[in-house]
Short mmCIF file of C-alpha atoms in Angstrom, two decimals:
data_model
loop_
_atom_site.label_atom_id
_atom_site.label_comp_id
_atom_site.label_asym_id
_atom_site.label_seq_id
_atom_site.Cartn_x
_atom_site.Cartn_y
_atom_site.Cartn_z
CA ASP A 1 -4.71 18.77 24.65
CA ALA A 2 -6.92 20.11 21.65
CA LYS A 3 -7.55 18.09 19.13
CA THR A 4 -6.22 19.25 15.35
CA THR A 5 -7.62 18.49 12.21
CA GLN A 6 -5.75 18.52 9.04
CA PRO A 7 -6.59 17.09 4.83
CA PRO A 8 -4.68 13.55 4.27
CA SER A 9 -3.07 14.72 1.33
CA MET A 10 -2.38 17.76 -0.81
CA ASP A 11 -0.55 18.49 -3.86
CA CYS A 12 2.26 21.49 -5.02
CA ALA A 13 3.90 22.29 -7.77
CA GLU A 14 7.60 23.45 -7.19
CA GLY A 15 8.64 26.66 -6.72
CA ARG A 16 4.96 27.45 -5.93
CA ALA A 17 3.80 28.55 -2.55
CA ALA A 18 2.07 25.12 0.21
CA ASN A 19 -0.56 26.39 1.77
CA LEU A 20 -1.28 23.78 4.51
CA PRO A 21 -4.40 24.02 6.46
CA CYS A 22 -5.42 22.80 10.11
CA ASN A 23 -8.20 23.52 12.38
CA HIS A 24 -7.93 23.36 15.94
CA SER A 25 -11.19 24.67 16.92
CA THR A 26 -10.93 23.70 21.04
CA ILE A 27 -7.74 24.92 21.37
CA SER A 28 -7.02 27.20 25.01
CA GLY A 29 -5.87 29.98 25.29
CA ASN A 30 -3.00 28.67 26.67
CA GLU A 31 -1.79 26.71 24.01
CA TYR A 32 0.29 26.69 21.34
CA VAL A 33 0.23 25.76 17.62
CA TYR A 34 3.39 23.93 16.49
CA TRP A 35 4.47 22.51 13.15
CA TYR A 36 6.64 19.82 12.44
CA ARG A 37 7.30 17.26 9.36
CA GLN A 38 8.53 14.10 8.45
CA ILE A 39 10.58 13.65 5.45
CA HIS A 40 10.06 9.79 4.69
CA SER A 41 12.30 7.55 6.26
CA GLN A 42 13.75 10.19 8.99
CA GLY A 43 12.91 11.33 12.04
CA PRO A 44 10.60 14.40 12.45
CA GLN A 45 11.23 17.75 12.47
CA TYR A 46 10.75 20.98 14.05
CA ILE A 47 9.32 23.72 11.45
CA ILE A 48 7.75 26.46 13.61
CA HIS A 49 5.34 27.53 16.03
CA GLY A 50 3.06 30.41 17.70
CA LEU A 51 0.43 31.65 20.23
CA LYS A 52 -1.48 33.80 18.33
CA ASN A 53 0.49 36.29 16.32
CA ASN A 54 1.37 35.20 12.59
CA GLU A 55 5.01 33.94 12.87
CA THR A 56 7.54 33.49 9.97
CA ASN A 57 11.55 31.74 9.95
CA GLU A 58 13.83 30.25 7.45
CA MET A 59 11.46 27.50 6.63
CA ALA A 60 8.17 28.79 6.64
CA SER A 61 5.30 31.10 8.26
CA LEU A 62 2.37 30.43 10.10
CA ILE A 63 -1.15 32.10 9.90
CA ILE A 64 -3.11 31.64 12.82
CA THR A 65 -6.29 33.42 12.57
CA GLU A 66 -7.74 35.81 15.22
CA ASP A 67 -10.20 33.71 17.15
CA ARG A 68 -7.38 31.29 16.84
CA LYS A 69 -9.47 27.96 15.88
CA SER A 70 -7.59 27.39 12.94
CA SER A 71 -4.30 27.67 11.25
CA THR A 72 -1.95 28.20 8.05
CA LEU A 73 1.28 26.76 7.38
CA ILE A 74 3.11 28.67 4.61
CA LEU A 75 5.59 27.24 2.39
CA PRO A 76 6.95 30.27 0.16
CA HIS A 77 8.51 28.09 -2.64
CA ALA A 78 7.91 24.18 -2.48
CA THR A 79 10.68 22.04 -3.55
CA LEU A 80 10.64 18.60 -4.22
CA ARG A 81 12.78 17.98 -1.28
CA ASP A 82 10.03 19.64 1.07
CA THR A 83 7.70 16.13 -0.21
CA ALA A 84 6.64 15.00 3.57
CA VAL A 85 3.91 14.31 6.27
CA TYR A 86 2.94 18.20 7.98
CA TYR A 87 1.84 17.50 11.49
CA CYS A 88 0.15 20.45 12.96
CA ILE A 89 0.27 19.86 16.87
CA VAL A 90 -1.51 21.76 19.74
CA ARG A 91 0.76 21.65 23.11
CA SER A 92 -0.17 23.26 26.11
CA LEU A 93 1.79 25.55 28.10
CA TYR A 94 1.58 23.55 31.20
CA ASN A 95 1.94 20.58 29.31
CA THR A 96 5.33 20.89 27.44
CA ASP A 97 6.42 17.43 27.91
CA LYS A 98 3.89 15.97 25.54
CA LEU A 99 3.79 16.36 22.33
CA ILE A 100 0.65 14.34 20.96
CA PHE A 101 1.26 13.62 16.91
CA GLY A 102 -1.83 13.44 14.59
CA THR A 103 -2.04 11.44 11.15
CA GLY A 104 -0.81 15.14 9.49
CA THR A 105 -1.22 16.16 6.00
CA ARG A 106 0.82 14.06 3.03
CA LEU A 107 2.30 17.48 1.06
CA GLN A 108 3.74 15.83 -2.88
CA VAL A 109 5.37 18.55 -4.81
CA PHE A 110 5.73 17.81 -8.00
CA PRO A 111 7.88 19.16 -10.95
CA ASP B 1 27.54 16.06 14.92
CA THR B 2 24.72 14.55 14.84
CA ALA B 3 22.30 16.00 17.89
CA VAL B 4 20.34 13.22 18.68
CA SER B 5 21.66 9.74 17.49
CA GLN B 6 20.53 5.86 18.13
CA THR B 7 22.24 3.11 17.83
CA PRO B 8 21.33 0.44 15.83
CA LYS B 9 19.47 2.06 12.93
CA TYR B 10 18.17 -1.43 11.79
CA LEU B 11 17.24 -4.51 13.67
CA VAL B 12 16.05 -7.81 13.14
CA THR B 13 15.11 -10.30 15.77
CA GLN B 14 13.33 -13.45 16.86
CA MET B 15 10.15 -13.51 19.16
CA GLY B 16 10.46 -13.91 22.18
CA ASN B 17 14.51 -12.15 22.30
CA ASP B 18 15.18 -9.26 24.26
CA LYS B 19 16.63 -6.20 22.72
CA SER B 20 17.79 -3.06 22.99
CA ILE B 21 18.22 0.61 21.54
CA LYS B 22 20.87 3.58 22.69
CA CYS B 23 19.86 7.55 22.26
CA GLU B 24 22.41 9.68 22.99
CA GLN B 25 21.73 13.43 22.34
CA ASN B 26 24.50 16.29 22.82
CA LEU B 27 22.33 19.28 22.84
CA GLY B 28 22.68 19.30 26.56
CA HIS B 29 18.67 19.09 26.90
CA ASP B 30 17.07 17.78 30.09
CA THR B 31 14.15 16.29 28.49
CA MET B 32 14.42 13.04 26.51
CA TYR B 33 11.84 10.94 25.07
CA TRP B 34 10.95 7.67 23.08
CA TYR B 35 8.31 7.32 20.44
CA LYS B 36 6.82 4.36 18.56
CA GLN B 37 6.04 4.81 14.75
CA ASP B 38 3.64 1.50 13.62
CA SER B 39 3.09 0.17 10.11
CA LYS B 40 0.31 3.14 9.66
CA LYS B 41 2.81 5.65 10.22
CA PHE B 42 1.23 6.74 13.47
CA LEU B 43 3.50 8.63 15.79
CA LYS B 44 3.08 7.44 19.55
CA ILE B 45 4.82 8.63 22.02
CA MET B 46 5.68 5.86 24.74
CA PHE B 47 7.87 7.81 27.88
CA SER B 48 9.71 10.95 29.00
CA TYR B 49 12.04 11.61 31.12
CA ASN B 50 13.53 14.83 32.57
CA ASN B 51 16.93 14.63 33.83
CA LYS B 52 17.15 11.38 34.42
CA GLU B 53 13.28 11.21 36.24
CA LEU B 54 10.78 9.27 34.45
CA ILE B 55 7.85 11.98 33.73
CA ILE B 56 5.81 10.31 31.20
CA ASN B 57 4.51 6.23 31.07
CA GLU B 58 2.03 6.18 27.41
CA THR B 59 0.17 2.68 28.99
CA VAL B 60 3.82 1.18 27.80
CA PRO B 61 3.73 -2.60 28.36
CA ASN B 62 6.28 -3.37 31.55
CA ARG B 63 8.37 -5.43 28.85
CA PHE B 64 9.55 -2.24 27.54
CA SER B 65 11.99 -1.03 29.70
CA PRO B 66 13.70 2.92 29.63
CA LYS B 67 16.55 3.53 31.46
CA SER B 68 19.09 6.59 31.46
CA PRO B 69 22.04 6.43 33.29
CA ASP B 70 22.60 10.42 32.70
CA LYS B 71 20.49 13.22 31.03
CA ALA B 72 22.08 13.08 27.72
CA HIS B 73 21.03 9.24 27.35
CA LEU B 74 18.05 7.79 27.48
CA ASN B 75 18.15 4.02 26.23
CA LEU B 76 14.85 1.37 25.73
CA HIS B 77 15.51 -1.88 26.64
CA ILE B 78 12.58 -4.50 25.46
CA ASN B 79 11.79 -8.07 26.90
CA SER B 80 9.99 -10.82 25.19
CA LEU B 81 9.75 -9.39 22.53
CA GLU B 82 6.20 -9.93 20.59
CA LEU B 83 5.17 -9.63 16.48
CA GLY B 84 3.08 -6.39 17.56
CA ASP B 85 6.60 -4.50 18.59
CA SER B 86 7.90 -4.40 14.73
CA ALA B 87 8.30 -0.62 14.02
CA VAL B 88 10.66 2.20 14.02
CA TYR B 89 11.16 3.77 17.60
CA PHE B 90 12.23 7.55 17.83
CA CYS B 91 14.07 9.01 20.32
CA ALA B 92 14.00 12.91 21.09
CA SER B 93 15.37 15.63 23.35
CA LYS B 94 13.50 18.60 24.19
CA GLY B 95 15.06 22.05 23.94
CA GLN B 96 14.93 24.34 27.08
CA GLY B 97 12.44 26.78 27.96
CA ALA B 98 8.53 26.07 27.99
CA THR B 99 8.34 26.30 24.16
CA GLY B 100 11.33 24.20 23.36
CA GLU B 101 10.78 22.54 20.04
CA LEU B 102 11.85 18.41 20.22
CA PHE B 103 14.92 16.90 18.23
CA PHE B 104 14.52 13.82 16.96
CA GLY B 105 16.76 10.92 16.34
CA GLU B 106 16.72 9.22 12.48
CA GLY B 107 14.79 5.95 13.82
CA SER B 108 15.72 2.10 14.72
CA ARG B 109 13.43 -0.10 12.73
CA LEU B 110 12.64 -3.17 14.98
CA THR B 111 11.59 -6.20 13.05
CA VAL B 112 10.66 -8.87 15.24
CA LEU B 113 9.92 -12.54 13.39
#
């Protein structure tokens, strides 16, 4: 599976949009981009995933560049409860049983 | 109802003991996992089972023995506990289909003294 690179930490003001970047320059055509987050002392939580089109759900939006080498997770109106570690993961369609977590981005939402 | 539940939530024990952590999912999923999160917060896959059959074993010491009595349960038994086994262990199950997302339990914090 392709490796991902994320900034170790970011800050965001409450009510503003949080844009979390992820680089996956070695991604291949059969690999999806997944985002999970882990709020302190809880299990990781699925947020969203995509292949090449932009995706949106009730939690977030996922913007994938046309060359698929990077993506951005957008939390449109961050709240204090969104403070967490956010993991960007590339997952092969042919090896779907394996989800490998990196070090993620620690997002701190402040009042 | 909790989708993926683990027991116990906390476990403190002495080196050399044997302990088990239980996991149950009520989502009807076929695939379940154990992940280990160490003190540096790195989350690492240990095992994966699909319909009671071992699919992934990420070079975990054989002191760790997962057992899946049915597809809704995946228990983790650890023999001869060592200090380095101290961690938070997460159970997860995978949604249906090739792109199914993982649902995680709340974790079991194991402390070996």
